[in-house]
Short mmCIF file of C-alpha atoms in Angstrom, two decimals:
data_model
loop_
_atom_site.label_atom_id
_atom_site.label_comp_id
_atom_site.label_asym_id
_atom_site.label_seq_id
_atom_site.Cartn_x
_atom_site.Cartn_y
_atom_site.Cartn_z
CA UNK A 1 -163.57 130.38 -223.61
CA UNK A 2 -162.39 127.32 -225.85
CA UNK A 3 -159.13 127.88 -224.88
CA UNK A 4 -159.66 127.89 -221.47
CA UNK A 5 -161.55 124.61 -221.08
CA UNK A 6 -158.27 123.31 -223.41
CA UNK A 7 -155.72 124.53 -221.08
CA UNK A 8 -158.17 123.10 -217.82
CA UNK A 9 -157.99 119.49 -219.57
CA UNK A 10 -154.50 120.10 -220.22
CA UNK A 11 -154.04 120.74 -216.45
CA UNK A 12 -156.18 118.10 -215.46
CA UNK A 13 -154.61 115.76 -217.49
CA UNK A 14 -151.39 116.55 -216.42
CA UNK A 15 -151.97 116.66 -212.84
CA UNK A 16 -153.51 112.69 -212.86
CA UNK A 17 -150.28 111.79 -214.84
CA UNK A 18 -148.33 113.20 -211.76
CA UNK A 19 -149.81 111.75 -209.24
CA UNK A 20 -150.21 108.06 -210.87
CA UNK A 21 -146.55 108.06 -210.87
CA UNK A 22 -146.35 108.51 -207.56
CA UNK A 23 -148.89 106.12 -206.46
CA UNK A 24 -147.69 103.08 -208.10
CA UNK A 25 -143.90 104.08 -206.76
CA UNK A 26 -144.06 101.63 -204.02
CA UNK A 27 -144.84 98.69 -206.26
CA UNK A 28 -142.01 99.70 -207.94
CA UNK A 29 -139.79 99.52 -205.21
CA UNK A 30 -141.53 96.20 -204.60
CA UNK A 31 -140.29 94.98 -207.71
CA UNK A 32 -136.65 95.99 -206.95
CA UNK A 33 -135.56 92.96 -204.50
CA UNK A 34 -136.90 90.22 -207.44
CA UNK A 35 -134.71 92.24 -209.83
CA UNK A 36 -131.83 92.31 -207.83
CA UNK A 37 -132.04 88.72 -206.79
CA UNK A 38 -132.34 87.40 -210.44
CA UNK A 39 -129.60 89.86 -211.60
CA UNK A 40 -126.94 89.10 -208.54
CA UNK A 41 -128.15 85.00 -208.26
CA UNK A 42 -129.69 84.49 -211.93
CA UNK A 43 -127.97 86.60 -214.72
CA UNK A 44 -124.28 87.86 -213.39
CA UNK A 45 -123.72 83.70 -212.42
CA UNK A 46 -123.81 83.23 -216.41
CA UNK A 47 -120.35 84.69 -216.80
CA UNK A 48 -119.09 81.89 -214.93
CA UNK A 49 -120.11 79.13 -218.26
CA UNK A 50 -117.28 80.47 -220.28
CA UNK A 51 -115.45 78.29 -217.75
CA UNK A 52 -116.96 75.34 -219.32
CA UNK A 53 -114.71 76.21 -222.20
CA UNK A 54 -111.69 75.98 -220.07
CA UNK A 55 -109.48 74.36 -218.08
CA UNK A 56 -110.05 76.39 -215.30
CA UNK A 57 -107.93 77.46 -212.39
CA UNK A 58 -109.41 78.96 -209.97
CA UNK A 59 -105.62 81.20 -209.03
CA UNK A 60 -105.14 82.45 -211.88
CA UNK A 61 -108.94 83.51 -212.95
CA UNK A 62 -111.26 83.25 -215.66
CA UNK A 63 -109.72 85.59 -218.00
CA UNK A 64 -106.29 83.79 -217.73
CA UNK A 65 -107.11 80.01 -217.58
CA UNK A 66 -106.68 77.93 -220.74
CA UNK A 67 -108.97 77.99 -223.08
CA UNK A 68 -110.06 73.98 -224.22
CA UNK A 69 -112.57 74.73 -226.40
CA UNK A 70 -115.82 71.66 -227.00
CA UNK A 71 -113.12 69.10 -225.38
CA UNK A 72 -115.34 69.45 -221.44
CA UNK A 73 -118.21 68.73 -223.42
CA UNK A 74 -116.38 65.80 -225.40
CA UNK A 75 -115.98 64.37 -222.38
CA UNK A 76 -118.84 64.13 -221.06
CA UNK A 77 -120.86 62.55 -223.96
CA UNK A 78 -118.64 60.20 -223.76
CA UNK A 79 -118.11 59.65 -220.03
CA UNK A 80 -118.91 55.81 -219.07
CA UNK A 81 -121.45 56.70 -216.29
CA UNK A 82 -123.41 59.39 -218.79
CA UNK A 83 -125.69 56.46 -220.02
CA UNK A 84 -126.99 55.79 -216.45
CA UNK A 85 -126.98 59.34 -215.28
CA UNK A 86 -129.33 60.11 -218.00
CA UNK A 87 -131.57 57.03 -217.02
CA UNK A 88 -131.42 57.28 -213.43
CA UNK A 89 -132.26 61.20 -214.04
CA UNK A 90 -135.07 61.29 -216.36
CA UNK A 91 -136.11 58.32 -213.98
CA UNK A 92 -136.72 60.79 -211.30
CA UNK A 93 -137.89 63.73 -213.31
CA UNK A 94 -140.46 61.31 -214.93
CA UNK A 95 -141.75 60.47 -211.43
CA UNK A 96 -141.74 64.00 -210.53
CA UNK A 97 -143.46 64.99 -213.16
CA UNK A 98 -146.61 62.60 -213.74
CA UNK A 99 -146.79 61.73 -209.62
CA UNK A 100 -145.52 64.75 -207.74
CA UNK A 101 -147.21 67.68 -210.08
CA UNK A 102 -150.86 66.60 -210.37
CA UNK A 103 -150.15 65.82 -206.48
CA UNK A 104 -151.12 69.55 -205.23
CA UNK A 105 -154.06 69.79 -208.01
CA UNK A 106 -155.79 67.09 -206.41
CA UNK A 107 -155.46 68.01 -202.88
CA UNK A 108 -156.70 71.64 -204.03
CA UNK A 109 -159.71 70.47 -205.32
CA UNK A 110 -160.72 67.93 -202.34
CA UNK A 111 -159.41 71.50 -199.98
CA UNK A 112 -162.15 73.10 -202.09
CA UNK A 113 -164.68 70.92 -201.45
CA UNK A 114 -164.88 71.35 -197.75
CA UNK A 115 -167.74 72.38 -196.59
CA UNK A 116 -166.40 73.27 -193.01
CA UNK A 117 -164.29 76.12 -192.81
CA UNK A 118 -162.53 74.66 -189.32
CA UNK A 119 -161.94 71.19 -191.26
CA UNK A 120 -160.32 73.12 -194.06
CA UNK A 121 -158.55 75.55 -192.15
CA UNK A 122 -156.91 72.15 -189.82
CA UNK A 123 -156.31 70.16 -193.34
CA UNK A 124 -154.46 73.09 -194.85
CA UNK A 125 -151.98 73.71 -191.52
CA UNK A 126 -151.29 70.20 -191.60
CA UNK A 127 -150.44 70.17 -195.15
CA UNK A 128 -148.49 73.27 -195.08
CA UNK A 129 -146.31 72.41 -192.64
CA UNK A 130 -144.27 69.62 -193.81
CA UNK A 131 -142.99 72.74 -196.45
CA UNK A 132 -141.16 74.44 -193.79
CA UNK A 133 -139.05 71.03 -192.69
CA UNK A 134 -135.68 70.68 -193.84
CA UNK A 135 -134.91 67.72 -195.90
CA UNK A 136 -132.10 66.70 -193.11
CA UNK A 137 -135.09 66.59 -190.79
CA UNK A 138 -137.01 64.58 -193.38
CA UNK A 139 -134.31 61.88 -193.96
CA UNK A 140 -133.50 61.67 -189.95
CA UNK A 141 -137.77 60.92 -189.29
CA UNK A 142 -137.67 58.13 -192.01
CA UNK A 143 -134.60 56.51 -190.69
CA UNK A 144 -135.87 56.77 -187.06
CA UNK A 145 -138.71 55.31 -188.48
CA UNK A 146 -137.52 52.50 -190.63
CA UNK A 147 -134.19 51.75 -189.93
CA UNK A 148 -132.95 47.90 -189.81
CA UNK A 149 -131.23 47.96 -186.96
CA UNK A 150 -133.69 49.94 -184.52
CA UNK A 151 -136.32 51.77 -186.76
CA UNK A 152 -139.54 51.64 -184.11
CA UNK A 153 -141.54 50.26 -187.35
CA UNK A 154 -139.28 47.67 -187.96
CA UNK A 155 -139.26 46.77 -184.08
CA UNK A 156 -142.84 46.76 -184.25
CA UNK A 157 -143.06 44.74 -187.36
CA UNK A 158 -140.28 42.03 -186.22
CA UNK A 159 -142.43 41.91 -182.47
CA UNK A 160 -145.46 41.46 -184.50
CA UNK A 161 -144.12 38.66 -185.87
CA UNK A 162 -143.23 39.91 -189.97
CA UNK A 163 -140.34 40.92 -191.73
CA UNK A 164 -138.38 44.07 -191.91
CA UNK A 165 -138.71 46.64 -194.48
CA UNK A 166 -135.30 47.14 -196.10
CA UNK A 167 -135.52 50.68 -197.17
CA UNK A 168 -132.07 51.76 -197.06
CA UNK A 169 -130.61 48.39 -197.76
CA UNK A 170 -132.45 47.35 -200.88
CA UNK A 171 -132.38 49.99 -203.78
CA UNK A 172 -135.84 49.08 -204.85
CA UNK A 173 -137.03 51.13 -202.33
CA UNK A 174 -135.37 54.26 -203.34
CA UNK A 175 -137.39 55.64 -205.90
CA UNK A 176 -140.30 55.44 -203.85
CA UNK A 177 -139.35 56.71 -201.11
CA UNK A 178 -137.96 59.61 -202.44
CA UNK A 179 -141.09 60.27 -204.49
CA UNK A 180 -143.73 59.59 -201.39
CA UNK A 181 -141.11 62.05 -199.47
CA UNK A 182 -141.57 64.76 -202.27
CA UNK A 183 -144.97 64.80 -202.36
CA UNK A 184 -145.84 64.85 -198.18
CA UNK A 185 -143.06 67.80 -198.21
CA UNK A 186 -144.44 69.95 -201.39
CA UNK A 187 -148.04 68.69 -201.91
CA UNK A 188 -149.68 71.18 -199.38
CA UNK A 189 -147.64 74.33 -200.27
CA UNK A 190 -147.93 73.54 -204.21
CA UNK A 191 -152.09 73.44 -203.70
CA UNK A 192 -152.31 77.52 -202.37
CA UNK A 193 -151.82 78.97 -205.72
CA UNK A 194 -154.58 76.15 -207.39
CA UNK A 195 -156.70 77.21 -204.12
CA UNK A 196 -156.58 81.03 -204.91
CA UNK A 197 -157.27 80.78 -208.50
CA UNK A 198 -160.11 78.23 -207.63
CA UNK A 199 -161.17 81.06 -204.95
CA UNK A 200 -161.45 83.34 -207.86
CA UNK A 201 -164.22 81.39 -210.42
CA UNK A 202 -167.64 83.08 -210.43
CA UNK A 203 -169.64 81.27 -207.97
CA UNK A 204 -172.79 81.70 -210.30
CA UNK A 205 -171.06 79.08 -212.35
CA UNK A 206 -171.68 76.44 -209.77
CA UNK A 207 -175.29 77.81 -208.89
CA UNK A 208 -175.96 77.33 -213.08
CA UNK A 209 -174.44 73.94 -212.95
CA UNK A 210 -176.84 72.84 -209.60
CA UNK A 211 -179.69 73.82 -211.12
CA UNK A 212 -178.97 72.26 -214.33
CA UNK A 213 -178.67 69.23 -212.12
CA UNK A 214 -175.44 68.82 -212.20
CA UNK A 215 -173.45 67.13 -208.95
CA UNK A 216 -169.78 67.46 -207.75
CA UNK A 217 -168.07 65.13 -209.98
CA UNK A 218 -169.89 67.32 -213.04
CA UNK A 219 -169.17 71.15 -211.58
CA UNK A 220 -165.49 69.82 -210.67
CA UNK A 221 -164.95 68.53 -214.15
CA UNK A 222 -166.91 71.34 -216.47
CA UNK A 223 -166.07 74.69 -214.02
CA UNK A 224 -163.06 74.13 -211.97
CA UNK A 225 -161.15 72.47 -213.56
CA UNK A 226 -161.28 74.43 -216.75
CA UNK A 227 -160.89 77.95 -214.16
CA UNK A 228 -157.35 76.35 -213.34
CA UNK A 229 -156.46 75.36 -217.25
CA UNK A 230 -154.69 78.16 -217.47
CA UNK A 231 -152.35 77.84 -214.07
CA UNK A 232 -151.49 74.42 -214.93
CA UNK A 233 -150.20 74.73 -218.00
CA UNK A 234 -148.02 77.81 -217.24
CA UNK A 235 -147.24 75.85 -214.40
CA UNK A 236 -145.90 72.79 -216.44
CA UNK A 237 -144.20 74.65 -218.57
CA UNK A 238 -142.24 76.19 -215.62
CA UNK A 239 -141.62 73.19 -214.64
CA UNK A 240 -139.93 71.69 -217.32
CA UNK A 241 -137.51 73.99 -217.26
CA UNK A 242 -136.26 72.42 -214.27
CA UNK A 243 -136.36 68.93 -215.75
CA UNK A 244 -133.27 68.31 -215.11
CA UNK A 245 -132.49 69.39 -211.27
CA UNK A 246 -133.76 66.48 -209.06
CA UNK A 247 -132.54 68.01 -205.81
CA UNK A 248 -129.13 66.87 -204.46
CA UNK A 249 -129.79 67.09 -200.79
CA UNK A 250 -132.64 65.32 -200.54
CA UNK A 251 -130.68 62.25 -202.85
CA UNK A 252 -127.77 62.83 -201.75
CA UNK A 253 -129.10 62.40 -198.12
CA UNK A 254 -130.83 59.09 -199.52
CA UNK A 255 -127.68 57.53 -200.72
CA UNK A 256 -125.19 54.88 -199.99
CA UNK A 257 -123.19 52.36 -201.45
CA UNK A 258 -125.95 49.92 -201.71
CA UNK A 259 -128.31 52.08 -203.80
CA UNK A 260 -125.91 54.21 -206.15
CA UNK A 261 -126.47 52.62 -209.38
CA UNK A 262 -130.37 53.49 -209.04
CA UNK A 263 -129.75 56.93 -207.09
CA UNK A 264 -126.77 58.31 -208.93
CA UNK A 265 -128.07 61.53 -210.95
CA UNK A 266 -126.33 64.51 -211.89
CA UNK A 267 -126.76 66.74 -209.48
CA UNK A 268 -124.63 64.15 -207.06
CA UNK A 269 -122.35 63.40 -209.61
CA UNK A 270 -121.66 67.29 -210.07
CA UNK A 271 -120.72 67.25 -206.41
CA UNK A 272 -117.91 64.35 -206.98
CA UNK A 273 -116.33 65.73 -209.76
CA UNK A 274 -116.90 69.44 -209.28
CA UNK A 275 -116.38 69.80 -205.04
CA UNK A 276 -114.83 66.51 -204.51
CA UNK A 277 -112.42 66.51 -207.59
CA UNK A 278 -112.15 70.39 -207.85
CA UNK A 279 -112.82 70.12 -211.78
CA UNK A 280 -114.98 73.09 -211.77
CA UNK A 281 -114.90 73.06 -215.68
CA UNK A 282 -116.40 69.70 -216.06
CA UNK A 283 -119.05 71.02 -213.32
CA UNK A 284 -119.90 74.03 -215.55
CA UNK A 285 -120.62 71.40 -219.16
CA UNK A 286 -123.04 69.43 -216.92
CA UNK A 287 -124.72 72.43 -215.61
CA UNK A 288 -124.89 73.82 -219.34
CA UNK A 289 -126.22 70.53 -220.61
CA UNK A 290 -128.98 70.22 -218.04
CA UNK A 291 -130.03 74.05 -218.79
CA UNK A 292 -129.98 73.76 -222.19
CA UNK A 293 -132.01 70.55 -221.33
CA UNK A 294 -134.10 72.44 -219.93
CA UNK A 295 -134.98 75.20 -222.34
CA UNK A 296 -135.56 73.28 -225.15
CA UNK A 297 -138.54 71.47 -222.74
CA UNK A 298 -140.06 75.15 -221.87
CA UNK A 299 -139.70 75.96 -225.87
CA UNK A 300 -141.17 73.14 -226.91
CA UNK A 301 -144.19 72.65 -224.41
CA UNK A 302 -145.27 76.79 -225.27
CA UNK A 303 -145.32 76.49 -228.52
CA UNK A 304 -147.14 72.90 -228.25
CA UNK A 305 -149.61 74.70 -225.93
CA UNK A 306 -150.10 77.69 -228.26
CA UNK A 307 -150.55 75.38 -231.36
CA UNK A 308 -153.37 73.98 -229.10
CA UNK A 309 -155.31 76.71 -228.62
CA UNK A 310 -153.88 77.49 -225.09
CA UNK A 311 -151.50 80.14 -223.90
CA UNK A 312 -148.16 79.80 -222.82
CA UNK A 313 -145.77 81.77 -220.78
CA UNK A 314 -144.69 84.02 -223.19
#
């Protein structure tokens, strides 16, 4: 009889191993576009850095090209425009960083304050949408907008009896444009993941806090906020890891002669030398030293977190 109720477990046991296999079989095949992307786009790419070793020609290959050793990275360190690249680049990243990130925390915590689901629901479209507009479209609106020769504001302004705003002429107005362009185009789309994990703190935390007479400032500060801790930090971390890339269309679009020394970064100046100059080598060091860049940032902000009590991404 023992044996019988052993084999029956046995059988049971065997026959829910079977069938979880096949249930969770479509998330694995959910799972297989990421890991093709990262592996066609992310890890095969990699090859291509030995060519930062090289003087590379792109005729004869990367196996026959001449091999230069550290002198591409020589080069660069000592480059006469590397001073100002860094400074105009960790310029940007610093803006992007303490203006741009907290940008979508705070417009997902006023979003989760409505009261009104239609308010909300309108407030979030609106926000969304810039996302989905190109940065070509973005750049072409502002100098409809603001141009000195025919921008409608400036026509409006000069009718009106002030002065022009010079935001293509002077290079002051660069860095601000570029950041207040950043955050109307990413702000709403960067807020949904803050919104879901907001969505996801136990309401009876906020009932607690009301009837210990706490108000909206108090819940915000000692409940939602702390329910997101854990987003934002993986979040920042993440994000340092792109340090580095500022986005070359949307400078690149932004830039003339009259504002290069304040715009010039390294993502443009990887399109002079690399596309422009065809010195694909020299293309490959600065894309190394911004990665590298870039993973000593994510290393160093984990560990910080962990030795504070917090966890990282890994």
């Amino acid at each position: 009889m023992r044996n019988a109720q052993t084999a029956a477990t046995a059988t049971t046991i065997q026959s829910r191993k079977q069938p979880w296999k096949l249930a969770h079989l479509p998330f694995y095949l959910m799972i297989v576009p990421g890991l093709l992307y990262f592996l066609i786009f992310k890890y095969i790419p990699m090859l291509g850095l030995l060519i930062s070793f090289q003087r590379y020609d792109p005729f004869v290959g990367i196996w026959k090209s001449k091999w230069v050793g550290f002198d591409n990275y020589v080069r660069l360190f000592t480059e006469q425009d590397f001073p100002l690249l860094i400074k105009n680049t960790f310029y940007f990243a610093g803006m992007d960083i303490f203006f741009f990130f907290p940008a979508p925390i705070l417009l997902a915590l006023l979003l989760n304050e409505a009261r009104l689901k239609t308010v909300r629901n309108v407030v979030q479209t609106i926000m969304y949408a810039p996302h989905f507009i190109s940065w070509v479209v973005i750049v072409s609106i502002t100098t409809t907008l603001f141009s000195s020769q025919d921008g409608v504001i400036n026509q409006w302004l000069m009718s009106a009896g002030f002065g022009k705003i010079e935001l293509f002429t002077k290079a002051e107005w660069l860095r601000p444009m570029w950041l207040l362009q950043n955050i109307w185009q990413g702000m709403g789309w960067g807020s949904i993941l803050y919104l879901a994990t907001m969505a996801s703190i136990d309401p009876s935390l906020y009932e607690a806090a009301k009837v210990d007479g706490a108000g909206r400032f108090r819940q915000i500060w000692h409940i939602t906020l702390p329910g997101i801790r854990y987003v934002v930090i993986v979040l920042f971390i993440l994000r340092l890891g792109n340090f580095m890339d500022i986005g070359f269309e949307h400078i690149f679009l932004l830039q003339n002669p009259l504002n290069v020394h304040v715009s010039d970064v390294f993502d443009t100046y990887v399109y002079r030398t690399g596309i422009l100059q065809r010195d694909y080598s020299y293309s490959a060091v600065v894309g190394m030293f911004k990665s590298i860049v870039g993973l000593t940032l994510v290393l160093g902000a984990n560990k910080l977190a962990r030795k504070l009590g917090e966890e990282g991404v890994y």
